[in-house]
Amino acid sequence: DIQLTQSPSSLSASVGDRVTITCRASQSILTYLNWYQQKPGQAPVLLIYAASFLHGGVPSRFSGGSSGTGFTLTISSLQPEDSATYYCQQSDSAPFNFGPGTKVDIK
Amino acid sequence: QVQLQESGPGVVKPSQTLSLTCSVSGGPFTSGSSYWSWIRQPAGRGLEWIGRIYNSGTTNYNPSLKSRITMSVDTSKNQFSLKLNSVTAADTAIYYCARVNSYYDADGYYYGWYFDLWGRGTLVSVSS
């Protein structure tokens, strides 16, 4: 099975800060990597697919990148509504695991 | 606008079978190359992919659950279903259904698939 790790597990940042979350795969998954945002009591919402494509309706302050087996989700200017847990997920091979999540809080 | 809605019992007794249905409304159920999927999340924990089913009935299951899972689809009702047998307290979780979509560019290059629509989730507790 492909394992996904995320770092950090949690972070606290101020409004307007640039925030970067990293997801690393245990083996090559090309760019078959998606990012989701989940707020408390809600279902996850797709942010980024195929490592770097912004899903429709998602604010442009979110962006995704990749290098080898490492992937990043960047929020260019953190907003209060971005307080949530962020998960990466691989779609390369079954089981299509999620990362353990990164909780983002606003200072 | 396509919407997904999970339904099923909120409580299941240990060793019995958990049965959930996802109803799809507001859009086509059998178009394109969409798969439909189930994902679960124990309270305060991360997301676990359970399995996926194509409109034709082709399935892929998480190996960790494969021996206990059956997924089915009913295109006439715009629904797909999950059955998980021999449940234990470890199966207590919020269960989400989701649509799987794929991205191909104008040249037909495949970029992968993703969960683009989710139901609101339904809490299933395993308790006697």
Coordinates of C-alpha atoms in Angstrom, one line a residue:
Chain A
D1 CA 0.0 0.0 0.0
I2 CA 1.1 3.6 -0.6
Q3 CA 1.5 5.5 2.6
L4 CA 1.0 9.3 2.8
T5 CA 2.5 11.5 5.5
Q6 CA 1.6 15.1 6.2
S7 CA 3.5 17.8 7.9
P8 CA 3.0 19.6 10.1
S9 CA 0.2 17.8 11.9
S10 CA -1.1 21.2 13.0
L11 CA -0.2 24.8 12.7
S12 CA -1.4 28.2 13.9
A13 CA -1.0 31.2 11.8
S14 CA -2.2 34.8 11.5
V15 CA -4.6 36.2 8.9
G16 CA -2.6 37.1 5.8
D17 CA 0.2 34.6 6.5
R18 CA 1.5 32.3 3.7
V19 CA 0.9 28.7 4.8
T20 CA 2.4 25.6 3.3
I21 CA 1.4 22.0 4.1
T22 CA 3.4 19.1 2.8
C23 CA 2.3 15.6 1.8
R24 CA 4.8 12.9 1.0
A25 CA 4.1 9.6 -0.6
S26 CA 6.0 6.4 0.1
Q27 CA 6.5 5.7 -3.6
S28 CA 5.9 7.4 -6.9
I29 CA 2.3 8.4 -7.5
L30 CA 3.1 10.7 -10.4
T31 CA 0.7 13.6 -9.9
Y32 CA -2.2 11.5 -8.8
L33 CA -2.6 13.5 -5.6
N34 CA -5.7 15.5 -4.4
W35 CA -6.2 17.9 -1.5
Y36 CA -9.4 18.4 0.5
Q37 CA -10.5 20.8 3.2
Q38 CA -12.8 19.7 6.0
K39 CA -14.4 22.0 8.5
P40 CA -15.8 20.7 11.8
G41 CA -19.1 18.9 11.3
Q42 CA -18.9 19.1 7.5
A43 CA -18.0 16.8 4.7
P44 CA -14.6 17.3 3.0
V45 CA -14.5 19.6 0.0
L46 CA -12.2 19.2 -3.0
L47 CA -9.6 22.0 -3.3
I48 CA -6.9 20.7 -5.7
Y49 CA -6.8 17.7 -8.0
A50 CA -3.9 16.2 -9.9
A51 CA -1.5 17.9 -7.6
S52 CA -1.9 21.4 -9.0
F53 CA -5.3 21.9 -10.7
L54 CA -7.6 24.2 -8.7
H55 CA -11.2 22.8 -8.5
G56 CA -14.0 25.1 -9.7
G57 CA -15.1 27.7 -7.2
V58 CA -12.0 27.3 -4.9
P59 CA -10.4 30.7 -4.1
S60 CA -7.2 31.4 -6.0
R61 CA -5.2 31.8 -2.8
F62 CA -5.0 28.0 -2.7
S63 CA -2.4 26.3 -4.9
G64 CA -0.8 23.0 -5.2
G65 CA 2.7 21.8 -6.2
S66 CA 4.7 18.7 -6.6
S67 CA 8.3 17.5 -6.8
G68 CA 9.0 13.8 -7.0
T69 CA 7.0 12.1 -4.2
G70 CA 6.5 15.4 -2.3
F71 CA 3.4 17.6 -2.7
T72 CA 2.5 20.9 -1.2
L73 CA -0.7 22.8 -0.6
T74 CA -0.1 26.5 -0.2
I75 CA -2.5 29.2 1.1
S76 CA -1.0 32.5 -0.1
S77 CA -2.9 34.7 2.3
L78 CA -4.6 32.9 5.2
Q79 CA -8.2 33.9 5.8
P80 CA -10.4 33.3 8.9
E81 CA -12.6 30.9 6.9
D82 CA -9.5 28.7 6.1
S83 CA -9.5 27.3 9.6
A84 CA -10.0 23.6 8.9
T85 CA -8.2 20.3 8.6
Y86 CA -6.6 19.6 5.2
Y87 CA -6.1 16.1 3.8
C88 CA -4.1 14.8 0.9
Q89 CA -5.3 11.7 -1.0
Q90 CA -3.7 9.6 -3.6
S91 CA -5.5 8.2 -6.6
D92 CA -2.7 6.2 -8.1
S93 CA -3.4 2.7 -6.7
A94 CA -5.8 1.0 -4.3
P95 CA -6.3 1.4 -1.5
F96 CA -6.7 5.1 -2.3
N97 CA -5.5 6.4 1.0
F98 CA -5.8 9.8 2.6
G99 CA -3.0 11.4 4.6
P100 CA -3.5 11.9 8.4
G101 CA -4.5 15.5 8.0
T102 CA -3.1 18.9 9.0
K103 CA -5.2 21.1 11.3
V104 CA -4.9 24.8 10.5
D105 CA -5.9 27.3 13.2
I106 CA -6.0 31.1 13.1
K107 CA -4.1 33.0 15.8
Chain B
Q1 CA -26.9 20.7 -9.2
V2 CA -26.0 17.2 -8.3
Q3 CA -26.5 16.2 -4.6
L4 CA -25.7 13.0 -2.7
Q5 CA -27.6 11.9 0.4
E6 CA -26.7 9.0 2.6
S7 CA -29.5 7.0 4.4
G8 CA -29.6 4.1 6.7
P9 CA -29.9 3.0 10.4
G10 CA -28.0 5.1 12.8
V11 CA -27.3 2.2 15.2
V12 CA -26.3 -1.4 14.3
K13 CA -25.7 -4.2 16.7
P14 CA -22.3 -5.9 16.9
S15 CA -21.9 -8.8 14.5
Q16 CA -24.8 -7.6 12.3
T17 CA -24.7 -5.9 8.9
L18 CA -24.5 -2.2 8.3
S19 CA -26.5 -1.2 5.3
L20 CA -26.4 2.3 3.7
T21 CA -27.7 3.8 0.6
C22 CA -26.6 6.9 -1.3
S23 CA -29.2 8.7 -3.4
V24 CA -28.0 10.9 -6.2
S25 CA -30.3 13.7 -7.4
G26 CA -30.2 16.8 -9.5
G27 CA -28.1 15.4 -12.4
P28 CA -27.2 12.4 -14.5
F29 CA -26.2 9.2 -12.7
T30 CA -24.9 7.2 -15.6
S31 CA -23.0 9.7 -17.7
G32 CA -19.3 9.8 -18.3
S33 CA -16.8 7.6 -16.5
S34 CA -18.0 8.4 -13.0
Y35 CA -17.4 6.0 -10.2
W36 CA -19.2 6.3 -6.9
S37 CA -17.4 5.7 -3.6
W38 CA -17.8 5.3 0.2
I39 CA -15.5 6.8 2.7
R40 CA -15.7 6.7 6.5
Q41 CA -14.4 8.8 9.4
P42 CA -14.3 7.7 13.0
A43 CA -15.0 10.5 15.5
G44 CA -12.0 12.8 15.8
R45 CA -9.9 10.8 13.3
G46 CA -9.0 10.8 9.6
L47 CA -10.6 9.6 6.5
E48 CA -10.6 5.9 5.3
W49 CA -11.5 4.9 1.7
I50 CA -13.9 2.0 1.8
G51 CA -14.4 1.2 -1.9
R52 CA -15.8 2.3 -5.2
I53 CA -18.3 1.1 -7.8
Y54 CA -18.8 2.0 -11.4
N55 CA -22.2 2.3 -13.0
S56 CA -21.6 -1.1 -14.6
G57 CA -21.2 -2.7 -11.2
T58 CA -17.4 -3.1 -11.3
T59 CA -16.0 -2.6 -7.8
N60 CA -12.8 -2.0 -6.0
Y61 CA -12.6 -2.5 -2.3
N62 CA -10.1 -1.5 0.4
P63 CA -8.2 -4.8 1.1
S64 CA -8.5 -4.1 4.9
L65 CA -12.3 -4.4 4.6
K66 CA -12.7 -6.5 1.4
S67 CA -13.9 -9.7 3.1
R68 CA -16.8 -7.8 4.8
I69 CA -18.0 -5.4 2.1
T70 CA -20.5 -5.6 -0.7
M71 CA -21.3 -2.6 -2.9
S72 CA -24.1 -2.4 -5.4
V73 CA -25.6 0.1 -7.8
D74 CA -29.2 0.6 -8.9
T75 CA -29.2 2.9 -11.9
S76 CA -33.0 2.9 -12.2
K77 CA -33.2 4.5 -8.8
N78 CA -30.1 6.6 -9.1
Q79 CA -28.7 4.9 -6.0
F80 CA -25.7 3.0 -4.8
S81 CA -25.3 1.0 -1.6
L82 CA -22.9 -0.3 0.9
K83 CA -23.2 -3.4 3.1
L84 CA -20.6 -4.1 5.8
N85 CA -21.1 -7.3 7.7
S86 CA -19.9 -8.6 11.0
V87 CA -19.5 -5.1 12.4
T88 CA -17.7 -4.2 15.6
A89 CA -17.3 -1.0 17.6
A90 CA -14.4 -0.2 15.3
D91 CA -16.8 0.3 12.5
T92 CA -18.5 3.2 14.3
A93 CA -17.9 6.3 12.1
I94 CA -19.4 8.9 9.9
Y95 CA -20.0 7.3 6.5
Y96 CA -19.8 9.5 3.4
C97 CA -20.8 8.7 -0.1
A98 CA -18.9 10.6 -2.8
R99 CA -18.8 10.9 -6.6
V100 CA -15.5 10.1 -8.3
N101 CA -14.7 12.1 -11.3
S102 CA -11.7 12.0 -13.7
Y103 CA -9.9 14.7 -15.6
Y104 CA -8.7 14.4 -19.2
D105 CA -7.3 17.4 -21.0
A106 CA -8.3 18.5 -24.6
D107 CA -5.7 16.0 -26.0
G108 CA -7.1 13.1 -24.0
Y109 CA -4.2 13.0 -21.5
Y110 CA -5.4 11.5 -18.2
Y111 CA -4.6 13.5 -15.1
G112 CA -6.2 11.2 -12.5
W113 CA -9.5 11.1 -10.5
Y114 CA -10.8 12.7 -7.4
F115 CA -13.8 12.9 -5.1
D116 CA -15.6 16.0 -6.4
L117 CA -18.9 15.7 -4.7
W118 CA -19.7 14.4 -1.2
G119 CA -22.8 13.7 0.8
R120 CA -23.2 15.3 4.2
G121 CA -22.4 12.0 5.9
T122 CA -24.3 9.8 8.2
L123 CA -23.2 8.6 11.7
V124 CA -23.4 4.9 12.2
S125 CA -22.8 3.6 15.7
V126 CA -22.2 0.0 16.5
S127 CA -23.7 -0.7 19.9
S128 CA -25.8 -3.4 21.6

